[in-house]
Short mmCIF file of C-alpha atoms in Angstrom, two decimals:
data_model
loop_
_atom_site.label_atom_id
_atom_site.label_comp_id
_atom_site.label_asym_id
_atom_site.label_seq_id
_atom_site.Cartn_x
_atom_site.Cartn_y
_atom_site.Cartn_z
CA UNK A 1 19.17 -125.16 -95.18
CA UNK A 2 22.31 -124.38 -94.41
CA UNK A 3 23.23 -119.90 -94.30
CA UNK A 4 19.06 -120.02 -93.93
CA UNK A 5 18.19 -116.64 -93.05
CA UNK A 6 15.53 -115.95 -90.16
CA UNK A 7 13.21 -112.87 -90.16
CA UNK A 8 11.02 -111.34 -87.78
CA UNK A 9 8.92 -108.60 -88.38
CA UNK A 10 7.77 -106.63 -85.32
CA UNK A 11 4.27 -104.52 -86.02
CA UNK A 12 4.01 -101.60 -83.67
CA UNK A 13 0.62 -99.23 -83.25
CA UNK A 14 2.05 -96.12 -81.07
CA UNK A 15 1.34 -93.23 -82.81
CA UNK A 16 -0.60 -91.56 -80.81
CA UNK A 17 -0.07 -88.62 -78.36
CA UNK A 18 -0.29 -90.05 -74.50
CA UNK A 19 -4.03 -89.59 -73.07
CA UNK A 20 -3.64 -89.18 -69.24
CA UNK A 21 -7.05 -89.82 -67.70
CA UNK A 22 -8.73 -90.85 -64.30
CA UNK A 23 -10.84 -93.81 -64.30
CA UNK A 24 -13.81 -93.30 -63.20
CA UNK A 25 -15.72 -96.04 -64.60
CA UNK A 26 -13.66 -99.03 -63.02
CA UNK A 27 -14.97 -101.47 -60.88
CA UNK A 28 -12.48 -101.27 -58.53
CA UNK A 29 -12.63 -98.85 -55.46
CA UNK A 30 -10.05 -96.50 -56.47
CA UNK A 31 -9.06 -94.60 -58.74
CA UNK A 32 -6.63 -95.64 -61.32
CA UNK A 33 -4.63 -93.07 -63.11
CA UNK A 34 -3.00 -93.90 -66.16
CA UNK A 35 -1.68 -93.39 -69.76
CA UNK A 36 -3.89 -95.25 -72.80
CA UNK A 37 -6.38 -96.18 -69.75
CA UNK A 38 -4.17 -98.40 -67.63
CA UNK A 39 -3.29 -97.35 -64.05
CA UNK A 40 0.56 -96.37 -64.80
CA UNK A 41 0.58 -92.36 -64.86
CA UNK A 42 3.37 -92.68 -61.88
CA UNK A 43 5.32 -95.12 -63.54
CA UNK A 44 5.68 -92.99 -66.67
CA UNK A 45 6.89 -89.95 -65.23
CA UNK A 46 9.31 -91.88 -63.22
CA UNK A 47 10.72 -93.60 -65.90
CA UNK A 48 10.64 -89.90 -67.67
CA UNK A 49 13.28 -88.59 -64.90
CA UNK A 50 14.94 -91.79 -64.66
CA UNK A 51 16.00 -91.55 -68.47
CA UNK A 52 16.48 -88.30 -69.52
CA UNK A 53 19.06 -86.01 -68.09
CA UNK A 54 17.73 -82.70 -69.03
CA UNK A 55 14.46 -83.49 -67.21
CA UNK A 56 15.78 -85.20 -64.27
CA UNK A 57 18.62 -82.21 -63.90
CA UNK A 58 15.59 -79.63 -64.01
CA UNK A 59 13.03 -81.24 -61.85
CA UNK A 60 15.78 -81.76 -59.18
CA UNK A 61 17.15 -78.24 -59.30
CA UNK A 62 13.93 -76.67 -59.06
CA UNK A 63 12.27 -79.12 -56.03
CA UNK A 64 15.82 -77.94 -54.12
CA UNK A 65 14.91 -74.10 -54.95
CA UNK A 66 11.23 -74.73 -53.70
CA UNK A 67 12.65 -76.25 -50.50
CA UNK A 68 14.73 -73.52 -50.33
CA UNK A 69 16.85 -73.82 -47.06
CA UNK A 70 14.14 -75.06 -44.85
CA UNK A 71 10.41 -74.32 -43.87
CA UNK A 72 10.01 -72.00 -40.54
CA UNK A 73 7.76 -70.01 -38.63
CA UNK A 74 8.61 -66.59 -37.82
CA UNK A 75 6.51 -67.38 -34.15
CA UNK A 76 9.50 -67.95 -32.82
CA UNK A 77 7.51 -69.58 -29.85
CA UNK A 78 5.84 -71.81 -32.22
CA UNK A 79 8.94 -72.52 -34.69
CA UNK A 80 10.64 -74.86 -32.15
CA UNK A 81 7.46 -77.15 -32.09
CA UNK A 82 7.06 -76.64 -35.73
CA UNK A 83 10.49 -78.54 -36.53
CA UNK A 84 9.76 -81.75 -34.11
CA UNK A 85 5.98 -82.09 -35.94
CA UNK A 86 7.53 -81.73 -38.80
CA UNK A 87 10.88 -82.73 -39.69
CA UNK A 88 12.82 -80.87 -42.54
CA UNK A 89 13.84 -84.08 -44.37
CA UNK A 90 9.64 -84.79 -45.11
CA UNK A 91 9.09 -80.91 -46.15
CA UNK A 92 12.04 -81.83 -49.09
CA UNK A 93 10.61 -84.93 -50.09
CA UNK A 94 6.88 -83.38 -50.11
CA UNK A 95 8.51 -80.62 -52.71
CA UNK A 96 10.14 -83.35 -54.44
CA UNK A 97 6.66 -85.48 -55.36
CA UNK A 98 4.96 -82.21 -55.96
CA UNK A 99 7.24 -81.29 -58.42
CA UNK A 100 7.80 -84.91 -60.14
CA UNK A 101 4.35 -85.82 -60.04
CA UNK A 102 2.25 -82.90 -59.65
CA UNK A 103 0.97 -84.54 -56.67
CA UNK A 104 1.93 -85.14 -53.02
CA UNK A 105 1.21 -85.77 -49.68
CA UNK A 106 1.72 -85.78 -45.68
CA UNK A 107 0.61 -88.50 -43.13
CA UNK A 108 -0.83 -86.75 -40.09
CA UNK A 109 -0.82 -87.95 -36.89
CA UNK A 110 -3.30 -87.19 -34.26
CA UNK A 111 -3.10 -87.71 -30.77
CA UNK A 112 -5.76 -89.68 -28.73
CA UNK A 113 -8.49 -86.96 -28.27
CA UNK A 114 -7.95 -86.20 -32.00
CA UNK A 115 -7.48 -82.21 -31.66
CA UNK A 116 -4.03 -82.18 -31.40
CA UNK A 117 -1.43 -83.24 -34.56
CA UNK A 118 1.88 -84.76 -33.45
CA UNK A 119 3.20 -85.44 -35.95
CA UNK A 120 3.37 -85.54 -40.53
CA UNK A 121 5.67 -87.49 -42.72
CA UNK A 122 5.70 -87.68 -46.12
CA UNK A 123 4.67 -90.55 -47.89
CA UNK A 124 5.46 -91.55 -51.33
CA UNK A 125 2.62 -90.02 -53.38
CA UNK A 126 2.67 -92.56 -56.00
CA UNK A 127 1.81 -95.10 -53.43
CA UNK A 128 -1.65 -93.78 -52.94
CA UNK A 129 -4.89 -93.90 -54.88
CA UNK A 130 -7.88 -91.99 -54.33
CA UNK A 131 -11.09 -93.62 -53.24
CA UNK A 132 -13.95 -93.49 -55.89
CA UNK A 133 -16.48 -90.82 -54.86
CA UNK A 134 -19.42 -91.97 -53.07
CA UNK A 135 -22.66 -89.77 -51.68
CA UNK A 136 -19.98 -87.12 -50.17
CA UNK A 137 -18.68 -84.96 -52.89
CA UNK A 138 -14.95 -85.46 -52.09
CA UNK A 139 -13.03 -87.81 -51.87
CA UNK A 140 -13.30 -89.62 -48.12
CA UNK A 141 -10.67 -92.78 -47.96
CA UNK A 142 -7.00 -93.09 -49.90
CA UNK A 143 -5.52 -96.32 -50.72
CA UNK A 144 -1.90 -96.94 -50.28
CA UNK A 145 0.33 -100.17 -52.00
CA UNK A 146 3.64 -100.72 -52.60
CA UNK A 147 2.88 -101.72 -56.20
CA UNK A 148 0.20 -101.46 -58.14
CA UNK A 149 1.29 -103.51 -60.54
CA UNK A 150 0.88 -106.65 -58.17
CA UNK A 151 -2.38 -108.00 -58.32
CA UNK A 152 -1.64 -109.89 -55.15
CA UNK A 153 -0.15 -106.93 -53.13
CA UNK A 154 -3.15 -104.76 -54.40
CA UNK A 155 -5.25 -107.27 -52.50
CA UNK A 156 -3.73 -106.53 -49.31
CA UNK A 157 -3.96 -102.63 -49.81
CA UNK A 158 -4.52 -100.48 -47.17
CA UNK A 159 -7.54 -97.33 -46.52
CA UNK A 160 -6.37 -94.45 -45.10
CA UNK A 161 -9.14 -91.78 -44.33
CA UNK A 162 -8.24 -88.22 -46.00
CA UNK A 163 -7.51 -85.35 -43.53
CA UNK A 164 -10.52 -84.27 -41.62
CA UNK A 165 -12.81 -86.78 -42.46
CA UNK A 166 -12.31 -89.21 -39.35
CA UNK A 167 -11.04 -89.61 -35.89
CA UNK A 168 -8.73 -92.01 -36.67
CA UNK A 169 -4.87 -91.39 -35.66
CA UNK A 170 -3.44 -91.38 -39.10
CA UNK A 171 -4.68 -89.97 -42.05
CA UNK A 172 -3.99 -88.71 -45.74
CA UNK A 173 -2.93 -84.72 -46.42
CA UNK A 174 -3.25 -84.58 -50.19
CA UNK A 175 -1.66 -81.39 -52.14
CA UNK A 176 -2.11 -80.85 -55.45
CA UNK A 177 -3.21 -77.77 -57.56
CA UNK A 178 -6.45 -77.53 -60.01
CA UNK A 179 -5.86 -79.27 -63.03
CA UNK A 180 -8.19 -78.76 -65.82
CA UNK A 181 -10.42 -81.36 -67.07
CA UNK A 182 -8.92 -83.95 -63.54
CA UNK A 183 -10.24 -84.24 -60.35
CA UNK A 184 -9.04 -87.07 -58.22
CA UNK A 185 -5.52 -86.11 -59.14
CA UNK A 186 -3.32 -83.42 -60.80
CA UNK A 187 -0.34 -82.92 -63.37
CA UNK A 188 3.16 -81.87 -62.90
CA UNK A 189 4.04 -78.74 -64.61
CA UNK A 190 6.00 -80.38 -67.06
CA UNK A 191 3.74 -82.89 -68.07
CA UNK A 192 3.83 -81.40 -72.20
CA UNK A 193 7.47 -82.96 -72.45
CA UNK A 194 6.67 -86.07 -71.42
CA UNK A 195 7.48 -87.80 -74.52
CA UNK A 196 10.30 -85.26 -74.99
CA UNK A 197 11.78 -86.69 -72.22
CA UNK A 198 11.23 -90.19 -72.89
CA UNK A 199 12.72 -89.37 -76.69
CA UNK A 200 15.61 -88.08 -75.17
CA UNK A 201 16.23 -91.26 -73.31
CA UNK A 202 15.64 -93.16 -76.84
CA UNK A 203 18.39 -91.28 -78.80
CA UNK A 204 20.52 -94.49 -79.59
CA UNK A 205 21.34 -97.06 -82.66
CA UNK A 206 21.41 -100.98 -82.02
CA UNK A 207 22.69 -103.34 -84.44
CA UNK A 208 23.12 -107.45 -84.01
CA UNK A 209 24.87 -109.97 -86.61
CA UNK A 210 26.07 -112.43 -84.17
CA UNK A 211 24.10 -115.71 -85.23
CA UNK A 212 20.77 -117.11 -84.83
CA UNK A 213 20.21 -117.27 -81.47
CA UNK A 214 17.38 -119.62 -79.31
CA UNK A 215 13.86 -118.82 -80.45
CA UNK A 216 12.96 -117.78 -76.71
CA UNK A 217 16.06 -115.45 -76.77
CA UNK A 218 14.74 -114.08 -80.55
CA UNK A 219 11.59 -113.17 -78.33
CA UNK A 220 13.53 -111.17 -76.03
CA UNK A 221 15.90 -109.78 -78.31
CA UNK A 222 12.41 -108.22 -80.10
CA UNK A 223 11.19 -107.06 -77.19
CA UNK A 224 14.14 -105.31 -76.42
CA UNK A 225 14.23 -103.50 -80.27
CA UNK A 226 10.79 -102.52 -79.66
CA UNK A 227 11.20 -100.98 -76.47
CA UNK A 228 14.31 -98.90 -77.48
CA UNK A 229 13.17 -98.18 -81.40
CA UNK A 230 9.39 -97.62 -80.88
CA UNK A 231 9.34 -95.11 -78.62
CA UNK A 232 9.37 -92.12 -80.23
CA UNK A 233 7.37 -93.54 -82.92
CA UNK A 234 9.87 -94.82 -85.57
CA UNK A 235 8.07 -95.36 -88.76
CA UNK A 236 5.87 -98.19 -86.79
CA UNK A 237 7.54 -100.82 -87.64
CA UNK A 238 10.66 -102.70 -88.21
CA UNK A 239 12.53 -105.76 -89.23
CA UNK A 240 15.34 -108.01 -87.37
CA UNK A 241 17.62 -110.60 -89.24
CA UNK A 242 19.31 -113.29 -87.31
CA UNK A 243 22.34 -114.52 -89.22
CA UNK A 244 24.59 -117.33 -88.60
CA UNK A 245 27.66 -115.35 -89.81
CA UNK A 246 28.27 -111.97 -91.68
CA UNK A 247 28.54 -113.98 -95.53
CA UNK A 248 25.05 -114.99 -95.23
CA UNK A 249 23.54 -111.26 -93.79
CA UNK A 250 21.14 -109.72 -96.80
CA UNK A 251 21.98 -106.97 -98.43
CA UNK A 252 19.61 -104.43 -97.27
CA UNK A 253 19.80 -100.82 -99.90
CA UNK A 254 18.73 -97.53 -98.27
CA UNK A 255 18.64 -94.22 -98.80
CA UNK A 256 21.74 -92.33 -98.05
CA UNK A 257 20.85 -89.17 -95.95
CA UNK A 258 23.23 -86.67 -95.87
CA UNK A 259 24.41 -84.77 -92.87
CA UNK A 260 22.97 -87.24 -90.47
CA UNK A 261 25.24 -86.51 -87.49
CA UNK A 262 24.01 -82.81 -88.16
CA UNK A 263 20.67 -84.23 -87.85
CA UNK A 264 21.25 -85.90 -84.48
CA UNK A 265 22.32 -82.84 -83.27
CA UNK A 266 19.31 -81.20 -83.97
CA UNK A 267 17.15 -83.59 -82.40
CA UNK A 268 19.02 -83.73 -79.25
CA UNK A 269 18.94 -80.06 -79.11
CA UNK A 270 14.97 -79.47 -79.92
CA UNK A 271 14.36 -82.13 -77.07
CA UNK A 272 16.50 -79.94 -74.45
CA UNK A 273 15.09 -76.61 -75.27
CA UNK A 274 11.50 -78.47 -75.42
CA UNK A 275 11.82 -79.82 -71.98
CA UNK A 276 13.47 -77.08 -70.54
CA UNK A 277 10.68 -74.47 -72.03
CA UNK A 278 7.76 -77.01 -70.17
CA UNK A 279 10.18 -76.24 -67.19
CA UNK A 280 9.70 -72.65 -67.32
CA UNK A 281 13.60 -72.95 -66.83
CA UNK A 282 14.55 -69.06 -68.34
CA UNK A 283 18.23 -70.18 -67.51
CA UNK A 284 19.44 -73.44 -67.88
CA UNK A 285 22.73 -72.57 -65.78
CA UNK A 286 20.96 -72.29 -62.93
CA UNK A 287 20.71 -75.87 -62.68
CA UNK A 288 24.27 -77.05 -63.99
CA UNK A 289 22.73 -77.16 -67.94
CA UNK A 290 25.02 -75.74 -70.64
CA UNK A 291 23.34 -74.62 -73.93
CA UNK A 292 24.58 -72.85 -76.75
CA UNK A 293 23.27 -69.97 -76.87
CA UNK A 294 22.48 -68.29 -73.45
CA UNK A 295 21.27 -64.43 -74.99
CA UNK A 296 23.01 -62.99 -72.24
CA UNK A 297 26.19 -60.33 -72.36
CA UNK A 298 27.27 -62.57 -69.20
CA UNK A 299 26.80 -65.41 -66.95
CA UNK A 300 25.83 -63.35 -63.99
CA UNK A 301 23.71 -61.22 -65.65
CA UNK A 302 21.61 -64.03 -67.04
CA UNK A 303 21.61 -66.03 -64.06
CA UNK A 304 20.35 -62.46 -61.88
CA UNK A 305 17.69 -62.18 -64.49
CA UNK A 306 16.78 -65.58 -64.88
CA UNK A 307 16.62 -66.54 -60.98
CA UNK A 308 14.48 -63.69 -60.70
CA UNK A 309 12.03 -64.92 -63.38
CA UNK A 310 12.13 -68.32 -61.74
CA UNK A 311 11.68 -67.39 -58.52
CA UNK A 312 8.68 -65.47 -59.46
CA UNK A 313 6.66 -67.29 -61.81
CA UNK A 314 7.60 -71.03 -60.99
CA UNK A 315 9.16 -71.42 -57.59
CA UNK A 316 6.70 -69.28 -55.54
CA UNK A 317 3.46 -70.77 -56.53
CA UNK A 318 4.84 -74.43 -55.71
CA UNK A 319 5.64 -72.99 -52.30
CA UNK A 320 2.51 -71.63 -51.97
CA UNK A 321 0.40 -74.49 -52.84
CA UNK A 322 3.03 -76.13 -49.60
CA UNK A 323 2.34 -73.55 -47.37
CA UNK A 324 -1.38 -73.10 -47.85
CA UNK A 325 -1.94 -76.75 -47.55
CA UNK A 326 0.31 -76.70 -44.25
CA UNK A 327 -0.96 -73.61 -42.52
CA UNK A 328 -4.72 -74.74 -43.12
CA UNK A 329 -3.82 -78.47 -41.93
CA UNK A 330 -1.77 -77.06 -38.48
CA UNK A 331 -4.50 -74.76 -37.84
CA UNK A 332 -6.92 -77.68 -37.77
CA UNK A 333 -4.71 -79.05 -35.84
CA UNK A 334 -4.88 -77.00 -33.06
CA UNK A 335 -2.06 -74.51 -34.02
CA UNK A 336 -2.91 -71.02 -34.63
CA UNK A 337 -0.58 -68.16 -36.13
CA UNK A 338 1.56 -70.66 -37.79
CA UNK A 339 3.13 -68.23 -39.74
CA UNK A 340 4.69 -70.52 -42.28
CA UNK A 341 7.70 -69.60 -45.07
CA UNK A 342 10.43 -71.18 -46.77
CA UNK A 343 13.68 -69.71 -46.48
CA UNK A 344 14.96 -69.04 -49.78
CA UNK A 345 17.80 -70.45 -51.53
CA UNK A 346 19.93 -68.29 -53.92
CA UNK A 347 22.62 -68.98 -55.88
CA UNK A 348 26.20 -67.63 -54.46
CA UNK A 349 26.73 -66.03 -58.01
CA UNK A 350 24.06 -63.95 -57.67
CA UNK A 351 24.72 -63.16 -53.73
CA UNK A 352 28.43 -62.42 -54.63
CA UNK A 353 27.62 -59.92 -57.47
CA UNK A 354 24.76 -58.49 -55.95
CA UNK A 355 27.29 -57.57 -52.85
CA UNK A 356 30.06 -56.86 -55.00
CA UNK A 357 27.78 -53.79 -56.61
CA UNK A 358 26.08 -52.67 -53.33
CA UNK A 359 29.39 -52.64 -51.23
CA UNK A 360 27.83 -54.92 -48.94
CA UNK A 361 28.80 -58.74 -47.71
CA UNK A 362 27.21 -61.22 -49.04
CA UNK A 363 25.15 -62.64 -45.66
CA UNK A 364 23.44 -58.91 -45.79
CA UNK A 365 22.46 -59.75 -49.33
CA UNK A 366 21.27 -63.38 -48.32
CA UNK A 367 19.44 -61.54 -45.72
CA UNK A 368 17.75 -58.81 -47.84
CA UNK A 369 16.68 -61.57 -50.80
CA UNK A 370 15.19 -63.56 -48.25
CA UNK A 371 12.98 -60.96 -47.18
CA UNK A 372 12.62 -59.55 -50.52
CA UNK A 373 11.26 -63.33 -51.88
CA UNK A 374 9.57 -64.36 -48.81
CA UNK A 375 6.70 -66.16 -49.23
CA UNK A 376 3.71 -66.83 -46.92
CA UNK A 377 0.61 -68.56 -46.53
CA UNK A 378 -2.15 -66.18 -48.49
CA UNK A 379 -5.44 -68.44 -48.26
CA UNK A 380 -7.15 -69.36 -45.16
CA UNK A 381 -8.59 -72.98 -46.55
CA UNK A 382 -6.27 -73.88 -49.38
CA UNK A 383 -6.35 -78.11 -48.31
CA UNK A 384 -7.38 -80.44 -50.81
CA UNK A 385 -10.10 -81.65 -48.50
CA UNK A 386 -12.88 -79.94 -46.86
CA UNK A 387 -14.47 -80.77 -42.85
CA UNK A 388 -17.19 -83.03 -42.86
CA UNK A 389 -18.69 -85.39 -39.95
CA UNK A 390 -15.93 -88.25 -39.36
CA UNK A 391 -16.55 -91.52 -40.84
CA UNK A 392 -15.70 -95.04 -39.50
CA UNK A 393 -12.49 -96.58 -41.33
CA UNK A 394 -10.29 -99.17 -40.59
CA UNK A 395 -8.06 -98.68 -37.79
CA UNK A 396 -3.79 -99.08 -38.28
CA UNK A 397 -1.42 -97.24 -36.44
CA UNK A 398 1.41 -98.07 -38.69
CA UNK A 399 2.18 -97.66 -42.38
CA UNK A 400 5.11 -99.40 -44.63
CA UNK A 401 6.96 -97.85 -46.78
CA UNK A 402 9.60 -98.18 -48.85
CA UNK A 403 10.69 -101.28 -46.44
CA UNK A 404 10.67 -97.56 -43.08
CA UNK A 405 8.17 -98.01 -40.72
CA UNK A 406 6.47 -94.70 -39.71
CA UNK A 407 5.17 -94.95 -36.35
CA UNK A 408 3.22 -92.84 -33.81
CA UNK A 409 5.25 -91.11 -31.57
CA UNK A 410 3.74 -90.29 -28.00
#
């Protein structure tokens, strides 16, 4: 018939809060970790930064404060050594997965006798699984794949042994903080603004009325609605019309609501402050964010307060969790008196006003915060992993990722 219209209705079941859970009933021999019980935790917080701009702008900022300018040794005759074991470029990336994914982790090179390391490098955290738990009561082997969303490439996975648990050449450094209710893995900080994040990604309208297009490209068309209107739970459900021109489109009556760009606002501005709050971010300046309201007389003063704050409650324990992990894995590795720190990184606002009001240059103030914020190792054994006897594994001396070959240098 000719001006026949075509519906199809889409159902959709997603209104539910995420459940984040380890698997430890599969029959496979790691551990998946995933949202609604499949293995795709990693994938959803990537796509989380990937699509929202207040979370991606705050998780960067604050992994480039926990870096800092660089992790050191104030052994001056072991700091020289420190930097060729391990290279400055790995320590970022190792505070980048940690604060993405909660999670992250070093390969560690031993040399032939295995008492000597030689060398770590970070590897991609969300490469990895952990091995199910066998007699010992932690967790032995780590798997690593460069997708584990291909059945076929999960085949040819590889075991890694975790630190201290073989005498292999390579193993797995895993750092991650106690997590409530998890024990395989762990959860990033921010991990209440998940779908805050993902909503903030979602905040669009899409409209079609350009004729009735293939079946298979009706299919993808839905598929496409679904993924961009379902999100943040919209209603459940919804309804597409394909029309052959704009005559025949039906006449669809609504409800007028008033003040809806006033609406938008609101929503765009509850999903900021939401993901900044799971942040901890006390100043959303710090990191390039402009709000309006900032409950400060000035910029300085806020940012002084708020970098303070920061510093304190969110950017030293991440460093510490680093350095603990670090100090107890070099000492095992036949380095004693590490004496581990970051070197702090602080704003030039703050440096510059802080001189400005002690009549003093700004590399003396540098100098002064840094000492004043310094922060060192304070446990002994803080590794994810305890010594026990080594274990047999399978033997590699290389691992691929990311299409970079890490090798063992000699």
């Amino acid at each position: 018939m000719k001006g026949q219209q075509k519906f199809s209705i889409v159902n959709v079941n997603n209104n539910s809060l995420p459940i984040i859970q380890e698997d430890t009933k599969t029959r496979y021999p790691f551990i998946p970790f995933g949202v609604y019980g499949n293995d795709d935790f990693f994938d959803a917080v990537t796509t989380a930064f990937n699509v929202s701009t207040t979370n991606a702008a705050s998780i960067e900022g604050i992994a480039d404060l926990i870096f800092g300018k660089g992790l050191y040794s104030k052994n001056q005759a072991f700091n020289e050594t420190l930097q060729k074991i391990i290279p400055q470029e790995e320590i970022k990336r190792v505070s980048f997965d940690l604060k993405l994914y909660g999670n992250a982790a070093f390969q560690v090179y031993w040399d032939d006798t295995h008492t000597k390391i030689k060398k770590m490098y970070h590897v991609p955290v969300q490469l990895l699984r952990a091995e199910k738990l066998g007699s010992s009561p932690m967790v032995e082997n780590y798997y690593y794949c460069t997708d584990w969303n291909d059945q076929r490439k999960i085949r040819d996975k590889k075991k890694i042994p975790a630190f201290e648990t073989s005498n292999e050449k390579m193993e797995i450094l895993y750092i991650k903080h106690y997590c409530p209710g998890l024990y395989y893995y762990s959860l990033p900080d921010w991990v209440s603004a998940l779908q805050l994040a993902m909503a903030e990604g979602e905040i669009s309208n899409l409209h079609f009325n350009n004729g009735v297009p293939a079946p298979e490209e009706r299919q993808t068309i839905e598929d496409l609605v679904q993924a961009k209107f379902t999100g943040t739970d919209n209603a459940g459900r919804f309804m597409l019309s394909f029309n052959d021109d704009v005559a025949s489109k039906p006449t669809i009556d609504v409800i007028d609501i008033t003040n809806l760009h006033e609406k938008y606002d609101y929503v765009a501005e509850y999903t900021q402050d939401r993901i900044l709050v799971a942040h901890r971010v006390t100043s959303p300046l710090l990191f390039g964010i402009r709000t309006k309201n900032n409950g400060f007389s000035s910029q300085s003063e806020e940012m002084m307060t708020a970098f303070s704050i920061l510093q304190t409650m969110t950017i030293s324990p991440f460093q510490n969790i680093i350095l603990n992990s670090l100090d107890y894995a070099l000492t095992c590795g036949g380095y004693t008196d590490s004496e581990l720190y970051f070197e702090q990184l602080t704003p030039l606002v703050i440096l510059a006003q802080t001189a400005e009001e002690t009549n003093k240059t700004i590399g003396q103030v540098e100098d002064e915060t840094n000492d004043s914020m310094e922060n060192p190792a304070t446990t002994e054994d803080s590794a994810d992993q305890t010594p026990i006897e080594p274990i047999p594994t399978e033997k590699f001396s290389m691992l691929e990722v990311n299409n970079s070959q890490y090798e063992i240098y000699k």
